[in-house]
Tab-separated table of C-alpha atoms in Angstrom:
chain	number	residue	atom	x	y	z
A	8	MET	CA	10.217	2.766	-35.784
A	9	THR	CA	11.925	-0.487	-36.814
A	10	ASN	CA	13.268	-3.006	-34.317
A	11	HIS	CA	16.805	-2.313	-35.505
A	12	LYS	CA	16.509	1.426	-34.850
A	13	LEU	CA	14.859	0.810	-31.490
A	14	LEU	CA	17.646	-1.590	-30.588
A	15	GLN	CA	20.314	0.946	-31.512
A	16	LYS	CA	18.599	3.596	-29.383
A	17	TYR	CA	18.332	1.116	-26.498
A	18	LEU	CA	22.016	0.196	-26.588
A	19	ASN	CA	22.901	3.905	-26.704
A	20	GLY	CA	20.697	4.607	-23.694
A	21	GLN	CA	18.366	6.857	-25.711
A	22	CYS	CA	15.084	4.905	-25.522
A	23	THR	CA	12.062	6.427	-23.814
A	24	ALA	CA	9.973	4.234	-21.492
A	25	GLU	CA	7.355	3.812	-24.236
A	26	GLU	CA	10.009	2.828	-26.788
A	27	LYS	CA	11.453	0.230	-24.400
A	28	GLN	CA	8.015	-1.351	-23.965
A	29	GLN	CA	7.581	-1.359	-27.755
A	30	LEU	CA	10.969	-3.051	-28.229
A	31	TYR	CA	10.240	-5.745	-25.620
A	32	ARG	CA	6.837	-6.396	-27.183
A	33	ASN	CA	8.232	-6.508	-30.718
A	34	LEU	CA	10.977	-8.978	-29.791
A	35	LEU	CA	8.419	-11.342	-28.304
A	36	GLU	CA	5.774	-10.964	-31.022
A	37	SER	CA	7.689	-10.308	-34.263
A	38	GLU	CA	7.732	-12.798	-37.138
A	39	GLU	CA	10.657	-15.226	-37.323
A	40	GLN	CA	12.386	-13.479	-40.253
A	41	ASP	CA	12.324	-10.056	-38.573
A	42	TYR	CA	13.201	-11.599	-35.238
A	43	ASP	CA	16.313	-13.281	-36.660
A	44	LYS	CA	17.505	-9.985	-38.157
A	45	VAL	CA	17.306	-8.346	-34.759
A	46	LEU	CA	19.106	-11.253	-33.098
A	47	ASN	CA	21.869	-11.192	-35.696
A	48	ALA	CA	22.399	-7.467	-35.171
A	49	LEU	CA	22.370	-7.858	-31.430
A	50	TRP	CA	24.725	-10.840	-31.584
A	51	GLU	CA	27.330	-8.701	-33.325
A	52	GLU	CA	26.932	-5.943	-30.716
A	53	LEU	CA	27.197	-8.358	-27.812
A	54	SER	CA	29.810	-10.820	-29.049
A	55	GLU	CA	32.235	-9.767	-26.332
A	56	VAL	CA	29.736	-9.752	-23.460
A	57	PRO	CA	30.344	-12.591	-20.916
A	58	ASP	CA	27.593	-15.063	-20.099
A	59	PRO	CA	25.420	-14.269	-17.077
A	60	GLU	CA	25.257	-16.548	-14.085
A	61	ARG	CA	23.996	-19.992	-15.071
A	62	ALA	CA	21.071	-20.157	-12.632
A	63	THR	CA	19.588	-16.856	-13.748
A	64	SER	CA	20.045	-17.473	-17.462
A	65	GLU	CA	18.572	-20.966	-17.267
A	66	ARG	CA	15.489	-19.776	-15.392
A	67	MET	CA	14.821	-16.928	-17.785
A	68	TYR	CA	15.612	-19.022	-20.858
A	69	GLN	CA	13.166	-21.759	-19.874
A	70	ALA	CA	10.347	-19.322	-19.200
A	71	ILE	CA	10.780	-17.203	-22.316
A	72	SER	CA	11.568	-20.204	-24.504
A	73	HIS	CA	8.319	-21.835	-23.386
A	74	HIS	CA	6.414	-18.705	-24.400
A	75	ILE	CA	8.158	-18.251	-27.739
A	76	GLN	CA	7.875	-21.931	-28.700
A	77	SER	CA	4.175	-22.241	-27.808
A	78	PRO	CA	1.842	-23.316	-30.661
A	79	SER	CA	0.777	-19.709	-31.285
A	80	SER	CA	4.393	-18.527	-31.628
A	81	ARG	CA	7.113	-19.080	-34.199
A	82	GLN	CA	9.582	-21.959	-33.900
A	83	VAL	CA	13.200	-20.967	-33.195
A	84	SER	CA	16.213	-23.250	-33.385
A	85	PRO	CA	16.898	-24.246	-29.728
A	86	VAL	CA	20.689	-24.173	-30.239
A	87	TRP	CA	20.669	-20.801	-31.965
A	88	TYR	CA	18.160	-19.359	-29.517
A	89	ARG	CA	20.108	-20.546	-26.478
A	90	ARG	CA	23.338	-19.078	-27.911
A	91	VAL	CA	21.788	-15.667	-28.490
A	92	ALA	CA	19.692	-15.708	-25.305
A	93	ALA	CA	22.829	-16.080	-23.192
A	94	SER	CA	23.974	-12.651	-24.324
A	95	LEU	CA	20.493	-11.147	-24.526
A	96	ILE	CA	19.832	-11.976	-20.899
A	97	GLY	CA	22.954	-10.199	-19.719
A	98	ILE	CA	22.040	-6.887	-21.371
A	99	LEU	CA	18.381	-6.812	-22.288
A	100	LEU	CA	16.263	-9.592	-20.806
A	101	VAL	CA	17.164	-9.112	-17.145
A	102	SER	CA	15.672	-5.626	-16.953
A	103	GLY	CA	13.443	-5.594	-19.980
A	104	ILE	CA	11.910	-8.527	-21.822
A	105	TRP	CA	11.886	-10.732	-18.722
A	106	TYR	CA	10.038	-8.064	-16.750
A	107	TYR	CA	7.651	-7.327	-19.613
A	108	TRP	CA	6.906	-11.000	-20.284
A	109	SER	CA	6.469	-11.967	-16.634
A	110	SER	CA	4.242	-8.966	-15.954
A	111	GLN	CA	1.967	-10.148	-18.767
A	112	SER	CA	1.930	-13.712	-17.396
A	113	THR	CA	1.059	-13.111	-13.738
A	114	GLN	CA	-1.433	-11.133	-11.718
A	115	VAL	CA	0.193	-9.022	-8.998
A	116	TYR	CA	-1.543	-7.199	-6.158
A	117	GLN	CA	0.519	-4.962	-3.902
A	118	THR	CA	-0.474	-2.756	-0.982
A	119	ARG	CA	1.149	0.458	0.147
A	120	TYR	CA	2.118	1.320	3.712
A	121	GLY	CA	-1.060	1.574	5.787
A	122	GLU	CA	-3.261	0.051	3.056
A	123	VAL	CA	-5.328	-3.154	3.344
A	124	LYS	CA	-7.010	-4.812	0.339
A	125	THR	CA	-9.559	-7.611	0.057
A	126	LEU	CA	-9.203	-9.719	-3.095
A	127	VAL	CA	-11.374	-12.428	-4.634
A	128	LEU	CA	-9.208	-14.895	-6.561
A	129	PRO	CA	-10.380	-16.597	-9.783
A	130	ASP	CA	-11.203	-19.742	-7.759
A	131	SER	CA	-13.477	-17.617	-5.463
A	132	SER	CA	-11.050	-17.803	-2.528
A	133	VAL	CA	-10.877	-14.557	-0.546
A	134	VAL	CA	-7.563	-12.967	0.434
A	135	HIS	CA	-7.180	-10.043	2.816
A	136	LEU	CA	-3.814	-8.458	1.995
A	137	ASN	CA	-2.200	-6.487	4.811
A	138	ALA	CA	-0.175	-3.301	4.386
A	139	ASN	CA	3.182	-3.384	2.561
A	140	SER	CA	2.482	-6.839	1.101
A	141	LYS	CA	2.397	-8.483	-2.322
A	142	LEU	CA	0.436	-11.425	-3.724
A	143	THR	CA	1.233	-12.972	-7.112
A	144	TYR	CA	-0.622	-15.693	-9.027
A	145	ALA	CA	-1.182	-16.950	-12.555
A	146	PRO	CA	-4.385	-15.868	-14.334
A	147	SER	CA	-5.172	-19.577	-14.797
A	148	LEU	CA	-5.665	-20.026	-11.040
A	149	GLY	CA	-8.731	-22.173	-10.504
A	150	THR	CA	-8.464	-24.027	-13.812
A	151	ASP	CA	-5.366	-26.124	-13.041
A	152	SER	CA	-4.971	-29.253	-10.924
A	153	VAL	CA	-2.926	-27.246	-8.395
A	154	ARG	CA	-3.575	-23.674	-7.281
A	155	GLU	CA	-0.468	-21.628	-6.463
A	156	VAL	CA	0.111	-18.125	-5.099
A	157	TRP	CA	3.254	-16.316	-3.929
A	158	LEU	CA	3.215	-14.051	-0.866
A	159	THR	CA	5.559	-11.512	0.641
A	160	GLY	CA	4.249	-9.620	3.647
A	161	GLU	CA	1.034	-10.695	5.379
A	162	ALA	CA	-2.337	-12.035	4.260
A	163	TYR	CA	-5.378	-13.840	5.613
A	164	PHE	CA	-6.741	-16.593	3.347
A	165	GLU	CA	-10.275	-17.977	3.146
A	166	VAL	CA	-9.748	-20.830	0.706
A	167	THR	CA	-12.613	-22.413	-1.218
A	168	HIS	CA	-12.817	-26.188	-1.527
A	169	GLN	CA	-12.389	-27.362	-5.127
A	170	THR	CA	-12.308	-30.799	-6.720
A	171	ILE	CA	-11.043	-32.117	-10.050
A	172	ALA	CA	-14.089	-32.811	-12.233
A	173	VAL	CA	-12.868	-36.166	-13.592
A	174	SER	CA	-11.615	-37.764	-10.372
A	175	ASP	CA	-13.381	-35.662	-7.710
A	176	ASP	CA	-10.007	-35.317	-5.961
A	177	PRO	CA	-9.491	-32.095	-3.992
A	178	VAL	CA	-7.486	-29.310	-5.646
A	179	LYS	CA	-4.687	-28.089	-3.399
A	180	LEU	CA	-3.770	-24.463	-2.961
A	181	ILE	CA	-0.092	-23.804	-2.236
A	182	VAL	CA	1.018	-20.518	-0.710
A	183	HIS	CA	4.720	-20.009	-1.434
A	184	THR	CA	6.716	-17.869	1.005
A	185	ALA	CA	10.440	-17.275	1.413
A	186	GLN	CA	10.778	-19.875	4.167
A	187	VAL	CA	8.113	-22.534	3.615
A	188	ASP	CA	5.351	-23.752	1.291
A	189	ILE	CA	1.863	-23.901	2.809
A	190	GLU	CA	-0.436	-26.552	1.331
A	191	VAL	CA	-4.189	-26.361	1.937
A	192	ILE	CA	-7.467	-27.577	0.466
A	193	GLY	CA	-10.258	-25.527	2.042
A	194	THR	CA	-9.493	-23.581	5.181
A	195	ALA	CA	-8.895	-20.191	6.839
A	196	PHE	CA	-5.485	-19.076	8.077
A	197	ASN	CA	-3.161	-16.102	8.499
A	198	VAL	CA	0.332	-15.962	6.964
A	199	LYS	CA	2.972	-13.389	7.836
A	200	ASP	CA	6.279	-13.495	5.955
A	201	ARG	CA	8.573	-10.751	7.227
A	202	ARG	CA	12.150	-10.340	8.466
A	203	GLY	CA	13.226	-13.873	7.565
A	204	ILE	CA	10.393	-15.520	9.520
A	205	THR	CA	7.156	-17.038	8.206
A	206	GLN	CA	4.352	-17.348	10.764
A	207	VAL	CA	1.225	-19.384	10.014
A	208	VAL	CA	-1.807	-19.262	12.333
A	209	LEU	CA	-4.592	-21.730	11.520
A	210	ASP	CA	-8.196	-20.764	12.277
A	211	GLU	CA	-10.007	-23.727	10.756
A	212	GLY	CA	-9.419	-26.706	8.480
A	213	LYS	CA	-6.086	-28.399	7.829
A	214	VAL	CA	-2.725	-27.093	6.659
A	215	ARG	CA	0.513	-28.871	5.783
A	216	LEU	CA	3.801	-27.009	5.868
A	217	LYS	CA	6.309	-28.347	3.349
A	218	LYS	CA	9.983	-27.697	2.783
A	219	LEU	CA	10.852	-25.429	-0.109
A	220	ARG	CA	11.464	-27.113	-3.474
A	221	GLY	CA	10.580	-30.525	-2.134
A	222	GLU	CA	7.807	-32.853	-1.049
A	223	GLU	CA	8.987	-33.332	2.530
A	224	THR	CA	6.337	-32.259	5.036
A	225	LEU	CA	7.548	-30.319	8.064
A	226	LEU	CA	4.310	-30.793	9.977
A	227	ALA	CA	0.515	-30.837	9.742
A	228	MET	CA	-1.156	-28.011	11.645
A	229	LYS	CA	-4.303	-28.069	13.768
A	230	PRO	CA	-6.723	-25.174	14.312
A	231	GLY	CA	-5.528	-22.844	17.060
A	232	GLU	CA	-1.845	-23.498	16.361
A	233	SER	CA	0.784	-20.937	15.422
A	234	VAL	CA	3.953	-22.088	13.651
A	235	GLN	CA	7.032	-19.997	12.937
A	236	VAL	CA	9.567	-21.138	10.308
A	237	ASP	CA	12.972	-19.477	9.897
A	238	GLN	CA	15.368	-19.296	6.953
A	239	GLN	CA	16.985	-22.622	7.922
A	240	GLN	CA	13.476	-24.144	7.928
A	241	SER	CA	13.639	-24.785	11.649
A	242	TYR	CA	10.226	-24.289	13.217
A	243	SER	CA	8.456	-23.790	16.532
A	244	VAL	CA	4.830	-24.503	17.433
A	245	ALA	CA	2.684	-22.595	19.923
A	246	SER	CA	-0.986	-22.460	20.865
A	247	VAL	CA	-3.015	-19.333	20.201
A	248	ASP	CA	-5.807	-18.588	22.667
A	249	VAL	CA	-7.745	-16.317	20.311
A	250	SER	CA	-6.483	-16.771	16.765
A	251	GLU	CA	-8.747	-13.955	15.513
A	252	GLN	CA	-6.535	-11.483	17.362
A	253	VAL	CA	-3.611	-12.395	15.083
A	254	SER	CA	-5.594	-11.303	12.023
A	255	SER	CA	-7.413	-8.400	13.681
A	256	TRP	CA	-5.708	-6.088	11.178
A	257	LYS	CA	-8.214	-7.147	8.508
A	258	GLU	CA	-10.954	-5.692	10.720
A	259	ASN	CA	-9.001	-2.427	11.005
A	260	GLU	CA	-7.617	-3.194	14.446
A	261	LEU	CA	-4.077	-3.700	15.708
A	262	TYR	CA	-4.026	-6.082	18.654
A	263	PHE	CA	-0.982	-6.625	20.849
A	264	ASN	CA	-0.748	-9.403	23.418
A	265	ASN	CA	2.105	-8.868	25.877
A	266	GLN	CA	4.386	-7.682	23.078
A	267	SER	CA	7.547	-5.683	23.674
A	268	LEU	CA	8.061	-2.163	22.394
A	269	GLU	CA	10.783	-3.614	20.179
A	270	GLU	CA	8.180	-5.850	18.503
A	271	ILE	CA	5.843	-2.873	18.146
A	272	GLN	CA	8.686	-0.981	16.459
A	273	GLN	CA	8.835	-3.747	13.846
A	274	VAL	CA	5.073	-3.646	13.217
A	275	LEU	CA	5.201	0.117	12.684
A	276	ALA	CA	8.117	-0.236	10.265
A	277	ASP	CA	6.646	-3.188	8.346
A	278	ASN	CA	3.051	-1.952	8.046
A	279	TYR	CA	3.438	1.811	7.906
A	280	GLY	CA	7.054	2.575	7.047
A	281	ILE	CA	7.274	4.435	10.364
A	282	ARG	CA	10.568	4.472	12.213
A	283	LEU	CA	10.131	4.641	15.992
A	284	ARG	CA	13.379	5.122	17.876
A	285	LEU	CA	13.560	4.362	21.597
A	286	ALA	CA	15.823	6.930	23.252
A	287	ASN	CA	16.510	4.608	26.174
A	288	PRO	CA	17.465	0.985	25.289
A	289	ALA	CA	15.680	-0.218	28.434
A	290	LEU	CA	12.366	0.787	26.836
A	291	ARG	CA	12.675	-2.108	24.379
A	292	GLU	CA	11.666	-4.596	27.062
A	293	LEU	CA	8.454	-2.829	28.112
A	294	ARG	CA	5.469	-5.018	27.243
A	295	PHE	CA	2.094	-3.876	26.024
A	296	THR	CA	-1.330	-5.540	25.796
A	297	GLY	CA	-4.072	-3.612	24.065
A	298	SER	CA	-5.439	-2.497	20.708
A	299	ALA	CA	-5.632	0.535	18.439
A	300	PRO	CA	-7.186	1.390	15.046
A	301	ALA	CA	-5.071	-0.003	12.225
A	302	ASP	CA	-5.652	3.042	10.027
A	303	ASP	CA	-4.384	5.623	12.544
A	304	PRO	CA	-0.983	4.904	14.154
A	305	SER	CA	-1.204	8.168	16.111
A	306	VAL	CA	-3.804	6.541	18.381
A	307	LEU	CA	-1.290	3.807	19.209
A	308	PHE	CA	1.325	6.453	20.028
A	309	THR	CA	-1.101	8.168	22.414
A	310	THR	CA	-1.920	4.840	24.084
A	311	LEU	CA	1.763	3.987	24.528
A	312	GLU	CA	2.461	7.434	25.982
A	313	LYS	CA	-0.255	6.973	28.600
A	314	SER	CA	0.615	3.340	29.365
A	315	PHE	CA	4.341	3.894	29.955
A	316	SER	CA	4.579	7.610	30.765
A	317	LEU	CA	6.354	8.363	27.490
A	318	LYS	CA	6.650	11.364	25.235
A	319	ILE	CA	6.692	10.505	21.521
A	320	THR	CA	7.774	13.281	19.177
A	321	HIS	CA	8.155	13.490	15.399
A	322	GLU	CA	11.630	14.666	14.449
A	323	HIS	CA	12.801	14.737	10.837
A	324	ASP	CA	12.071	11.291	9.334
A	325	GLU	CA	11.444	9.374	12.563
A	326	TYR	CA	9.510	9.289	15.811
A	327	ILE	CA	11.402	9.266	19.103
A	328	ALA	CA	10.031	7.841	22.356
A	329	ARG	CA	11.477	9.206	25.595
A	330	PRO	CA	10.457	8.786	29.242
A	331	LYS	CA	8.513	11.798	30.466
A	332	ARG	CA	10.355	13.982	32.901
A	333	GLN	CA	9.013	13.761	36.407
A	334	GLU	CA	7.605	17.133	37.467
């Protein structure tokens, strides 16, 4: 099927998933003459569509333009391409070509609720990815002068030491989170990025925390320290007696150290998608120290029932914890 026919079906909402993928691929890989025909047809269809927000269009334009104008791709007039891309982004690129192109340009690992994965990156660094988490990196990781990964959720990193062949300078690895950038060379640390807070616990080596989109260093961490950074990039530092307990999840163990039931509620929601409702608000302040298997939340429920004389029942789409009636 020609690009023009595919485009007409797309604009009429009649494309199958396979046809959409074919259209996205064709628009990125077609020869210049065919590509211009499609753009001309689309320009006429979209002449009345308003421009998208500047920040989004600029980001997508730069990325896709870089791909299209690479030596292996055709050359497109920057003025003409920018004019057409402004409308393309609003209708097609946001949900289609941008997703297709970016998915081909990055490696993404994602875990389900209750699932833990161990990954070996191209630079031989090891990453343990906790449940309900996502790690993204470029396939070129390990061949560039800077190594970069993007994390949402929680992961434990064992980073290999690398140097640049020509200068013998160390190659940094930067872990990007929503709140802070974490810059390391060769070290082991745990990162948890959930609920607007990024927590970094350093086991060994050195780590620098840097402000987002800048070179300003917030602080340099020492082994045994735990740092929490919020959305305003304010941070707090604490000592961790046994840092291994923070990352015990990678050994299939949940460890809690004087944590409230409210905090345990959050762990259950974040890692397992389990909603635990406390029937009595006073229960939120109860504190628990102990451990349970990470792959079986029911064991934790049994332990909490015994520790606090509770009854936890499964009702509809949630669990409810109530004080046991005194007999």
